[in-house]
Tab-separated table of C-alpha atoms in Angstrom:
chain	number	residue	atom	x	y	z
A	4	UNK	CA	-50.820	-21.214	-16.400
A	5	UNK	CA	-52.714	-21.246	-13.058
A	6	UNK	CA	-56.263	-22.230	-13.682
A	7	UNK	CA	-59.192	-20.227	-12.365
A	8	UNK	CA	-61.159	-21.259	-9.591
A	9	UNK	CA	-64.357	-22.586	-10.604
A	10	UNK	CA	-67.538	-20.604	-9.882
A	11	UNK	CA	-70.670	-21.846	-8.746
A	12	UNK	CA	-73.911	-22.046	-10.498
A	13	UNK	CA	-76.097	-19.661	-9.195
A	14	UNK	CA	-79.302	-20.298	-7.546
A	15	UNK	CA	-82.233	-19.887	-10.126
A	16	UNK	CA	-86.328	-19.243	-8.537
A	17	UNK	CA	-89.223	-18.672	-11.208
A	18	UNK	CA	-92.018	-17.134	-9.193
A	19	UNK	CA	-95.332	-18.375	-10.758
A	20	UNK	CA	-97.724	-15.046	-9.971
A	21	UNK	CA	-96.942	-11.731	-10.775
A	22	UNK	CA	-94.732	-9.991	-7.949
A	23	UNK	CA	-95.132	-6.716	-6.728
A	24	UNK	CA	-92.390	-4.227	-7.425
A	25	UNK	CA	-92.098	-2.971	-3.665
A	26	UNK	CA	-91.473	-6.749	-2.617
A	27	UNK	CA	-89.436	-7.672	-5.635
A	28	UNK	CA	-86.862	-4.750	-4.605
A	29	UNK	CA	-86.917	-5.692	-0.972
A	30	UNK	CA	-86.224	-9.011	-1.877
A	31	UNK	CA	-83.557	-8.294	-4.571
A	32	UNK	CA	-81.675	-6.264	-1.607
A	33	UNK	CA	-81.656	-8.267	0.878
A	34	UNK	CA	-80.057	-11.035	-1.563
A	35	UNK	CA	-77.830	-8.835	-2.270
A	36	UNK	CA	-76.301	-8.215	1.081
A	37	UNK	CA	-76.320	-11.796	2.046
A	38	UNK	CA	-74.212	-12.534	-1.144
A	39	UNK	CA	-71.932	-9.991	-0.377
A	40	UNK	CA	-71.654	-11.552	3.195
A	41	UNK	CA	-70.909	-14.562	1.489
A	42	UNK	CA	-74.109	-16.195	3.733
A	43	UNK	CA	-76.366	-16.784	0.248
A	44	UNK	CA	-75.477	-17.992	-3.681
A	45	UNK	CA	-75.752	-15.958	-6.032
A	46	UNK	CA	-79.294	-15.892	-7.534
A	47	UNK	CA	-81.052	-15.800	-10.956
A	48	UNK	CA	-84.500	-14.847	-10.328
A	49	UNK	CA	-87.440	-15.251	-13.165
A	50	UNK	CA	-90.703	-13.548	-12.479
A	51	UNK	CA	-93.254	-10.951	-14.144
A	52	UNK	CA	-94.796	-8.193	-12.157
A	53	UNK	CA	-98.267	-6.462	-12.213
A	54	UNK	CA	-98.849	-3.901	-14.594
A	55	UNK	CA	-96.240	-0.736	-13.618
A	56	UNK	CA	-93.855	1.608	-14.831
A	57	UNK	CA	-90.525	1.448	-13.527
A	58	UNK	CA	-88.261	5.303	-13.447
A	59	UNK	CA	-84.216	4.430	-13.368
A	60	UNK	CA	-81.863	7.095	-12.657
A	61	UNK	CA	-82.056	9.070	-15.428
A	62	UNK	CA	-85.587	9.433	-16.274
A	63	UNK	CA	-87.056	12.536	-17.298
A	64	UNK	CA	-90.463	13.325	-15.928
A	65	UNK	CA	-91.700	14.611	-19.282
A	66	UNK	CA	-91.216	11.495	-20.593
A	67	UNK	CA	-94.165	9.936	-18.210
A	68	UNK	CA	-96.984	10.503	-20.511
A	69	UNK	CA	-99.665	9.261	-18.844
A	70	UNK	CA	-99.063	9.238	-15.294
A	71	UNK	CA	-101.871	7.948	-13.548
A	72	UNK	CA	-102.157	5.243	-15.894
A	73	UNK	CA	-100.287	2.482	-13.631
A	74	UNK	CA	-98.020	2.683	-10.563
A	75	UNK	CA	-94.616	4.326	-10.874
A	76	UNK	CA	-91.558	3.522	-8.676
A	77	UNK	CA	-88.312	4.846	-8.722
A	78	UNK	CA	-85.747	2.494	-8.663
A	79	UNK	CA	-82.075	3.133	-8.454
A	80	UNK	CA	-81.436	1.357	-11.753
A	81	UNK	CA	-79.610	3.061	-14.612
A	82	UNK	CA	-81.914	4.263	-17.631
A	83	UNK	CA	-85.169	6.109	-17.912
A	84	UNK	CA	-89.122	4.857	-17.846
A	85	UNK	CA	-90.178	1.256	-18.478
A	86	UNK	CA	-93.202	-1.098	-18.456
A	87	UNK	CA	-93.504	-3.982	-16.658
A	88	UNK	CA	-96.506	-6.259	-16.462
A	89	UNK	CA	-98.452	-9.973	-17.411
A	90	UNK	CA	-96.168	-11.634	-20.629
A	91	UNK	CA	-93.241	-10.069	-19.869
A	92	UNK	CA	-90.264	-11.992	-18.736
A	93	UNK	CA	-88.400	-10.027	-16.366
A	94	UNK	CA	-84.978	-11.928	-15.040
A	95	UNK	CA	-83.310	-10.288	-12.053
A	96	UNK	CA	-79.441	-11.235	-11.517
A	97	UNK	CA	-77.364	-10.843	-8.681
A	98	UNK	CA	-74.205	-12.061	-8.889
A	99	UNK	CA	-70.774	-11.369	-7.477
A	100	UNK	CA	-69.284	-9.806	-9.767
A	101	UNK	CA	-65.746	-9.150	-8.040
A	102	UNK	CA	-65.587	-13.057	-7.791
A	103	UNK	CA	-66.139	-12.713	-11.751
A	104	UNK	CA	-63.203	-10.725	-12.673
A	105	UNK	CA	-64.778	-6.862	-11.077
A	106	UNK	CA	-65.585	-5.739	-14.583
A	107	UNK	CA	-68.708	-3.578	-15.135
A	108	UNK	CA	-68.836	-3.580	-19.029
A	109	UNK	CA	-68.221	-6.878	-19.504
A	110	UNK	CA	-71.183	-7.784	-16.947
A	111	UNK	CA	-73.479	-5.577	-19.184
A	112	UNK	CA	-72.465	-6.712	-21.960
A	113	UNK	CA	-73.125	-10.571	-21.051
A	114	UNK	CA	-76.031	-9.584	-20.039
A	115	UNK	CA	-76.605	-8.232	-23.616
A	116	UNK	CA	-75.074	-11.257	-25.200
A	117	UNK	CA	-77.383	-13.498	-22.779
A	118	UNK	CA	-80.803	-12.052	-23.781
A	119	UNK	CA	-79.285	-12.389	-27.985
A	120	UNK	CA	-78.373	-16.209	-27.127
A	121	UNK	CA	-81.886	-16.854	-25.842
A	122	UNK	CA	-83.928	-15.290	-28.411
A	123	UNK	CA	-81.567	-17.421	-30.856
A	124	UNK	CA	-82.658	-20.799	-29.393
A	125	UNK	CA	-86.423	-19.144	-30.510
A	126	UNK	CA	-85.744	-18.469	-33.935
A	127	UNK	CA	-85.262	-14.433	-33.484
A	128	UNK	CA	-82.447	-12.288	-34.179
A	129	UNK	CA	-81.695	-9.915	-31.496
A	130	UNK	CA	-79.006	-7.384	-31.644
A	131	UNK	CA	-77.391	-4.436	-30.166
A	132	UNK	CA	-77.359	-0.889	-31.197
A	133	UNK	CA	-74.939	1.813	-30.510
A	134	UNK	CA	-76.156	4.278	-28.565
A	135	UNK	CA	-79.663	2.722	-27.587
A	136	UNK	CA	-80.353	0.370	-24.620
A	137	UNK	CA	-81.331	-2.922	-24.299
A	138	UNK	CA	-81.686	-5.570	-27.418
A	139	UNK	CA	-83.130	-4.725	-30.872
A	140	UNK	CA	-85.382	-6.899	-33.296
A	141	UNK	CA	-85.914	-5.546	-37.251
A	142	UNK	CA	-89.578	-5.940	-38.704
A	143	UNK	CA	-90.941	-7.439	-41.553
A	144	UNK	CA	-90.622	-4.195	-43.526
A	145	UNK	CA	-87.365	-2.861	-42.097
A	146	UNK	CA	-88.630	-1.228	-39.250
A	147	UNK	CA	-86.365	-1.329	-35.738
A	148	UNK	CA	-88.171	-2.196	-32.693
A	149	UNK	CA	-86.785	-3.318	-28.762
A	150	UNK	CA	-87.804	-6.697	-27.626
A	151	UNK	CA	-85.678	-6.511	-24.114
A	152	UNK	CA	-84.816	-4.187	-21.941
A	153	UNK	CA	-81.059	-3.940	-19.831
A	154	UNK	CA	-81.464	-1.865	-16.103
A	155	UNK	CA	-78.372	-2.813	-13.873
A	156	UNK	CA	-77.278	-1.530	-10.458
A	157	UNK	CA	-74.293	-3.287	-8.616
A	158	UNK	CA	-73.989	-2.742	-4.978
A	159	UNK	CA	-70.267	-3.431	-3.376
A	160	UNK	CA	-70.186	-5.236	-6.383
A	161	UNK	CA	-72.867	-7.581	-6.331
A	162	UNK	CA	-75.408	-7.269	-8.942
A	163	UNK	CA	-79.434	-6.503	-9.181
A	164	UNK	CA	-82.101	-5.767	-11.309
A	165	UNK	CA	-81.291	-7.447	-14.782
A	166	UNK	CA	-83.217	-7.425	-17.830
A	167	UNK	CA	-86.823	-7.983	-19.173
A	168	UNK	CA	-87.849	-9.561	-22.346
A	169	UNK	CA	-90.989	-9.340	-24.050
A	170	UNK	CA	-92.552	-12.566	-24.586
A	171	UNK	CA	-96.720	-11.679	-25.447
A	172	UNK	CA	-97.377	-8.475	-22.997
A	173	UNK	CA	-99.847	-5.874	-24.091
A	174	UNK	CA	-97.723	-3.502	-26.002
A	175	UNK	CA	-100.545	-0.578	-25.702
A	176	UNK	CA	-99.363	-0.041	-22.509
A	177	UNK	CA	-96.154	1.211	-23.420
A	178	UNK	CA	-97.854	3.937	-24.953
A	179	UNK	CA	-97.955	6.018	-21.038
A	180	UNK	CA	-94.260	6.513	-21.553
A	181	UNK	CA	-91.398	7.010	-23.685
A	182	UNK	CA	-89.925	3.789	-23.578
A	183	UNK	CA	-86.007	4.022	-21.993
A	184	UNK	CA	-86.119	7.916	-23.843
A	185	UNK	CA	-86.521	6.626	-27.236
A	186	UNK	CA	-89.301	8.088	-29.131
A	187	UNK	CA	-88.337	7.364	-32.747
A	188	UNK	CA	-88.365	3.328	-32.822
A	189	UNK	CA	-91.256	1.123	-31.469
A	190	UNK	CA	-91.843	-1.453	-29.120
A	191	UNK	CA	-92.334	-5.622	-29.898
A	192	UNK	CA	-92.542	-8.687	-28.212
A	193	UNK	CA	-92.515	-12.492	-29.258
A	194	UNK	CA	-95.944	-12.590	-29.830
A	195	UNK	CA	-96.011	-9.454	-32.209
A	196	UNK	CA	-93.430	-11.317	-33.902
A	197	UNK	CA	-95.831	-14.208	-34.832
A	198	UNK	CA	-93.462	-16.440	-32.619
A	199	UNK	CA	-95.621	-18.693	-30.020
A	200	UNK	CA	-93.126	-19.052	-27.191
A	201	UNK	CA	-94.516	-19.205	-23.586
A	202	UNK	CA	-92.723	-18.127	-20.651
A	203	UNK	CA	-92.159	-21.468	-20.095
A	204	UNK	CA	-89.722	-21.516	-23.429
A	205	UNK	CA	-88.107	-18.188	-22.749
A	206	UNK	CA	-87.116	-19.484	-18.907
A	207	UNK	CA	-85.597	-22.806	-20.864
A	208	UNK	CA	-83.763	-20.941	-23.117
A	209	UNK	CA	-82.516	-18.544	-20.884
A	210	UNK	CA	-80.910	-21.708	-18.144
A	211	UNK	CA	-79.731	-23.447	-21.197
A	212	UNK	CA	-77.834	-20.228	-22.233
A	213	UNK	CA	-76.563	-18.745	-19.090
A	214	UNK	CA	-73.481	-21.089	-18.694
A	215	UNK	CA	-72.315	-20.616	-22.358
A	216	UNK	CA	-72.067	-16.195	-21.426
A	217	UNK	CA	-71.767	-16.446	-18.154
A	218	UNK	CA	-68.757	-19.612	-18.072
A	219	UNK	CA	-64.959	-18.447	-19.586
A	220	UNK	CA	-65.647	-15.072	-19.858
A	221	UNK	CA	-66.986	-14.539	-16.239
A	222	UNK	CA	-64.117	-16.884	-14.969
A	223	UNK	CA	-61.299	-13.870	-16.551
A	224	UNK	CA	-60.362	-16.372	-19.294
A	225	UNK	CA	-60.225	-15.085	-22.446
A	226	UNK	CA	-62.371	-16.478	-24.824
């Protein structure tokens, strides 16, 4: 058997005030280009933005229900309307994903796999659910609520945008949309959770993770 090359650790930046969409965008594509011109490593960038709502490619205006309640970009993401703002841990990843074995699903679903593996290492169960975005968390009582959110676009096949977990936002501010087009289950976050993690915890448990999706799989060896 030939072994696979090894890949390199990608750079990781925690920006410690909120970011501003507009600039985290510019940023994320001008990384991108550079990593696809092989002049920049790949990056893992933790930050949190100022209170927004975010409208990927399939959003449906009706589903804005309160418009003029924060800012709203488009972005060239897949999925519909989402929040971002103050407690939320949003974790934007470019990588090179043709260096990684040029495989779409599998990149989602380590991305998926990622965000489970981190809320492990705090004590909370998160898990998938056909047909519904992002990561899933059930309630004391039964009831199904999302706790992270999945938006990827992939450029020449390099990576950006990423995923955003919930750590202790204000959840009433999900109320101006229909969050990622689903109406019938709610919205929850560490803190609603009872579970006292800081940012600080989720970025720890999200580096100590990465390597353990991101290693044999990403490589094209089967786990």
């Amino acid at each position: 058997m030939v072994p696979m090359p090894e890949i390199a650790k990608p750079e990781w930046r925690t920006s410690d005030a909120p970011v501003p969409y507009p600039e985290a965008l510019a940023a994320m594509e001008a990384r991108v280009e550079a990593i696809r011109a092989g002049t920049a490593p790949e990056l893992v960038w933790l930050l949190e933005h100022p209170p927004l709502y975010t409208a990927g490619t399939s959003a449906d205006p009706a589903e804005l229900l309160d418009p003029g309640r924060f800012p709203v970009y488009p972005t060239g993401r897949g999925g519909r309307y989402t929040y971002h703002g103050p407690g939320q841990r949003v974790a934007y990843v470019m990588l090179d994903l043709k260096g990684r074995g040029g495989d779409l699903r599998l990149y989602v679903w380590q991305l998926e796999a990622w965000v489970i593996a981190s809320l492990a290492r705090l004590g909370v169960k998160g898990e998938r659910r056909e047909g519904r975005v992002g990561i899933w968390v059930v309630k004391p009582g039964g009831a199904e609520a999302k706790i992270a959110a999945i938006g990827v676009r992939v450029r020449r096949w390099v990576s950006f945008h990423g995923t955003a977990i919930n750590v202790a936002p204000d959840l009433g501010h999900f109320a101006g949309i229909v969050p990622c087009g689903i109406a019938e289950h709610g919205v929850t976050s560490l803190a609603d959770l009872g579970v006292p993690a800081t940012l600080g915890d989720v970025d720890e448990a999200m580096r100590d993770t990465f390597p353990e999706v991101f290693g044999a799989a990403a490589a094209g060896v089967a786990a």
